[in-house]
Amino acid sequence: MTNKIVIDELLCKGCALCTEACPQNLIIMSSEINRQGFLPAQISAENLEKCSGCTMCALVCPDVAITVFKGCA
Amino acid sequence: MNTQMKQVFSRPDSLKDVQTHFCPGCQHGTIHRLVAEAMDHFAIKDKTIGIASVGCSVFLYDYFDIDVIEAPHGRAPAVATGAKRVHPERVVFAYQGDGDLAAIGTSEIIHAANRGEQLTIIFVNNTTYGMTGGQMAPTTLPGQVTSTSPTGRDVASQGYPMKMAELIGSLDGCSYSARVAVDSPKHVIQAAKAMRKAFEVQINGAGFAFLEVLSTCPTNWGMSPLAANKRVGEEMIPYFPLGTYKDNSAV
Amino acid sequence: MTKRLFVKGNEAVAMGALEAGCRYYFGYPITPQSDVPEYIARHLPALGGQFIQAESEIASINMLLGAAACGARAMTSSSSPGISLKQEGISYMAGSECPGLIVNVCRSGPGLGGIDASQADYFQAVKGGGHGGYHIIVLAPDSVQEMYDLAMLAFDLSDRYRIPAMLLADAVIGQMKEGLVAHKYVPPADLAEKTWALTEKCNSGKRKVVKSLRLGDGEMEAHNNNLHARYAEMAQREVRYEGLHLDDAELVLTAFGSCARIAKTALRLAREQGMKVGMLRPVTLFPFPAAPLREHCATARKVLCFELNNGQMVDDVRLALPDKEVAFYGRAPGAGSLPTPEEFLAQIRTHYEA
């Protein structure tokens, strides 16, 4: 089952609220400044495999920067 | 990979696809999304009139795909009253901050509630004046340092934080009053439910609905977004308990 | 034979407003205008309208803003102190280009003042009483009939130019009873539909935003210039005044509202005593009848301005007639200061013979 979150780097302001919301701590903050001048949230390919598509990160995101996809088994 | 991917979380249709001007971690953005989700839920985007107050949320019309009237500071419930009386079949909501509603606008919010106006009021409480740079607000907590309570709010001379959800809920004209927060996924889910209720009360003509939403203000609290988010749970919720303070809307 | 009613000024303005299609009233009690909300509370519901006695004058002007933004003919009424409270709301209406009727039945001031007639709120009314350099349409009735007629005109002008309109009366005009001929309101043929306003049913088209906030580069400047262009257009097309014995007048009187009534009697007495005196009574205080003044006072030796204040409209008369001698006689408002016709007559004689 492959689930996925997509973090829109142009909308993310680097607030990091999603990092604590994720029950598996799969999201970290990038060390590269994005075009807006923020350090956006990001998820590694490896962590993405573990993502359950629970949408916790998206729920707390103030900028609707995260969209979530759930794969059907 | 042939599994079929289904999008389970996306931008609500009523919320324009633009970056907001809110500071990083400011929960106005989250609350805007909840309002938009409620409008999508009831498919009332074309029917809704938003009343913009004066504060960080003054740019309502840039973010919601709805008609908007701008109100002077504190007067949104009165402007909303005028609009709703002229167009009773449209859904009218006002979105206000704590300076707007609980300081200069206390008269308007109390009397709109007391008249039982068919309105939905979203009240964002972040214990400070955000847009003007972090001054003390009616909801500033005792001891909280702001730019106009530099040594911490002294209740002896500056009084106590106002609990609007309880106050408005105590008015007979008010049908629904609750307080929620958006500092955790669980609270966001509860807040979304309360937001739908606050609109449903009006849609069903069941009276005046008031929803207070606790929110962070990282910039003016001088905190990181994560620390500010923690403060909501550790300091604000104990003083401003979450819950439903009035519900006789029979909805 | 047209039916003449014996009606109070305050009730006449309410009758005129309802006849003009006003279906929303938001107000607050204050002497000497409370008959307006009282009359409307009795009659508006039957017309399917909404009457709200708001919690304050501030709330009521903001309800008017909300109703006007939705395209309704709506009004509020108050008296001097209450009108001061409404100024920010009026500025927002001006900035958001929302039409609406504001009836101001002035009383003496400053401060709590008194409940007697006064014209000391002239500047507040015509010079844009709130912040932001706007103007509003200001009409000054001098009779119960004009309270009725000008309520209709106020709505028409306000809707046509999307500028709030004030009916500037006072305790005399509001509280006195006089004959009134009610008549059918006929909407002007060229009054455009309010496409800018929020519609009754849902809006599935382009979103409408009624606001006064303009932060873009040059946006606010352009907006102000646009408003002032409209004021200039109104000065060309919408000035109203009443002229009496102007063709051979050597001395021209100017006065508005309650003071004009007194001046008319003094004028009649002066004419009976052979003095060639005329009068130009502004009905629109904004736009001010500067051009008619220039035209009708061209041959006059002198102009004499009567007001129930310490001198306000006289400034605008002098601005309109830079090379004419403009004298002023006024009484500060307050109990016992209402001038008599004979008092004005004595002034007329002094200036006529000087």
PDB file of C-alpha atoms in Angstrom, chain A residues 1-4 10-21 36 38 53 55-73, chain B residues 1 3-12 15 17-30 33 182-186 188-189 225-226 229-230:
ATOM      1  CA  MET A   1       0.000   0.000   0.000  1.00  0.00           C
ATOM      2  CA  THR A   2       1.687   3.232  -1.016  1.00  0.00           C
ATOM      3  CA  ASN A   3       0.545   6.466   0.534  1.00  0.00           C
ATOM      4  CA  LYS A   4       1.957   9.820  -0.160  1.00  0.00           C
ATOM      5  CA  LEU A  10       5.991  27.483  -2.388  1.00  0.00           C
ATOM      6  CA  LEU A  11       3.227  27.509   0.212  1.00  0.00           C
ATOM      7  CA  CYS A  12       5.193  26.108   3.147  1.00  0.00           C
ATOM      8  CA  LYS A  13       6.500  28.803   5.508  1.00  0.00           C
ATOM      9  CA  GLY A  14       8.669  26.449   7.534  1.00  0.00           C
ATOM     10  CA  CYS A  15       6.576  26.602  10.715  1.00  0.00           C
ATOM     11  CA  ALA A  16       7.347  22.925  11.461  1.00  0.00           C
ATOM     12  CA  LEU A  17       3.942  22.232  13.071  1.00  0.00           C
ATOM     13  CA  CYS A  18       3.620  19.196  10.835  1.00  0.00           C
ATOM     14  CA  THR A  19       6.831  17.659  12.177  1.00  0.00           C
ATOM     15  CA  GLU A  20       5.293  17.214  15.631  1.00  0.00           C
ATOM     16  CA  ALA A  21       1.880  16.242  14.337  1.00  0.00           C
ATOM     17  CA  GLN A  36      10.211  32.370  -0.252  1.00  0.00           C
ATOM     18  CA  PHE A  38      11.805  29.750   4.400  1.00  0.00           C
ATOM     19  CA  GLY A  53      -1.757   8.664   4.875  1.00  0.00           C
ATOM     20  CA  THR A  55      -3.444  13.359   7.218  1.00  0.00           C
ATOM     21  CA  MET A  56      -2.372  14.509  10.718  1.00  0.00           C
ATOM     22  CA  CYS A  57       0.297  16.731   9.173  1.00  0.00           C
ATOM     23  CA  ALA A  58      -2.154  18.317   6.747  1.00  0.00           C
ATOM     24  CA  LEU A  59      -4.718  18.935   9.490  1.00  0.00           C
ATOM     25  CA  VAL A  60      -2.388  21.172  11.487  1.00  0.00           C
ATOM     26  CA  CYS A  61      -0.784  22.921   8.508  1.00  0.00           C
ATOM     27  CA  PRO A  62      -1.801  26.601   8.551  1.00  0.00           C
ATOM     28  CA  ASP A  63      -1.005  27.041   4.885  1.00  0.00           C
ATOM     29  CA  VAL A  64      -2.705  24.063   3.210  1.00  0.00           C
ATOM     30  CA  ALA A  65       0.791  23.217   1.935  1.00  0.00           C
ATOM     31  CA  ILE A  66       0.338  19.452   2.341  1.00  0.00           C
ATOM     32  CA  THR A  67      -1.899  17.258   0.218  1.00  0.00           C
ATOM     33  CA  VAL A  68      -2.269  13.605   1.082  1.00  0.00           C
ATOM     34  CA  PHE A  69      -2.872  10.594  -1.129  1.00  0.00           C
ATOM     35  CA  LYS A  70      -3.811   7.116   0.005  1.00  0.00           C
ATOM     36  CA  GLY A  71      -3.167   4.118  -2.148  1.00  0.00           C
ATOM     37  CA  CYS A  72      -5.793   1.394  -2.237  1.00  0.00           C
ATOM     38  CA  ALA A  73      -4.528  -2.082  -1.194  1.00  0.00           C
TER      39      ALA A  73
ATOM     40  CA  MET B   1       2.821   0.849  -9.452  1.00  0.00           C
ATOM     41  CA  THR B   3      -2.417   0.959  -7.252  1.00  0.00           C
ATOM     42  CA  GLN B   4      -5.024   3.676  -7.552  1.00  0.00           C
ATOM     43  CA  MET B   5      -4.019   6.779  -5.486  1.00  0.00           C
ATOM     44  CA  LYS B   6      -6.920   8.623  -3.898  1.00  0.00           C
ATOM     45  CA  GLN B   7      -6.466  12.153  -2.591  1.00  0.00           C
ATOM     46  CA  VAL B   8      -7.641  12.197   0.980  1.00  0.00           C
ATOM     47  CA  PHE B   9      -6.690  15.725   1.891  1.00  0.00           C
ATOM     48  CA  SER B  10      -6.889  18.783  -0.330  1.00  0.00           C
ATOM     49  CA  ARG B  11      -7.525  22.500  -0.398  1.00  0.00           C
ATOM     50  CA  PRO B  12     -11.209  23.315   0.126  1.00  0.00           C
ATOM     51  CA  LEU B  15     -10.346  28.744  -0.149  1.00  0.00           C
ATOM     52  CA  ASP B  17      -5.236  28.769  -3.986  1.00  0.00           C
ATOM     53  CA  VAL B  18      -2.950  31.590  -2.892  1.00  0.00           C
ATOM     54  CA  GLN B  19      -0.248  31.981  -0.291  1.00  0.00           C
ATOM     55  CA  THR B  20      -1.537  33.929   2.692  1.00  0.00           C
ATOM     56  CA  HIS B  21       0.176  36.892   4.301  1.00  0.00           C
ATOM     57  CA  PHE B  22      -0.071  35.286   7.746  1.00  0.00           C
ATOM     58  CA  CYS B  23       3.165  34.699   9.627  1.00  0.00           C
ATOM     59  CA  PRO B  24       4.663  31.204   9.710  1.00  0.00           C
ATOM     60  CA  GLY B  25       2.754  29.098  12.243  1.00  0.00           C
ATOM     61  CA  CYS B  26      -0.075  31.595  12.600  1.00  0.00           C
ATOM     62  CA  GLN B  27      -3.238  29.575  12.978  1.00  0.00           C
ATOM     63  CA  HIS B  28      -5.422  32.102  11.195  1.00  0.00           C
ATOM     64  CA  GLY B  29      -4.469  30.014   8.182  1.00  0.00           C
ATOM     65  CA  THR B  30      -5.746  26.807   9.759  1.00  0.00           C
ATOM     66  CA  ARG B  33      -9.279  26.425   6.071  1.00  0.00           C
ATOM     67  CA  VAL B 182      -6.369  23.957  16.485  1.00  0.00           C
ATOM     68  CA  ASP B 183      -3.157  23.072  18.311  1.00  0.00           C
ATOM     69  CA  SER B 184      -3.320  19.322  17.601  1.00  0.00           C
ATOM     70  CA  PRO B 185      -4.842  17.068  14.949  1.00  0.00           C
ATOM     71  CA  LYS B 186      -7.482  15.922  17.453  1.00  0.00           C
ATOM     72  CA  VAL B 188      -8.494  20.436  14.624  1.00  0.00           C
ATOM     73  CA  ILE B 189     -10.981  17.625  13.958  1.00  0.00           C
ATOM     74  CA  PRO B 225       5.614  28.355  15.877  1.00  0.00           C
ATOM     75  CA  LEU B 226       6.137  25.061  17.759  1.00  0.00           C
ATOM     76  CA  ASN B 229       1.550  25.952  19.597  1.00  0.00           C
ATOM     77  CA  LYS B 230       2.604  24.392  22.918  1.00  0.00           C
TER      78      LYS B 230
END
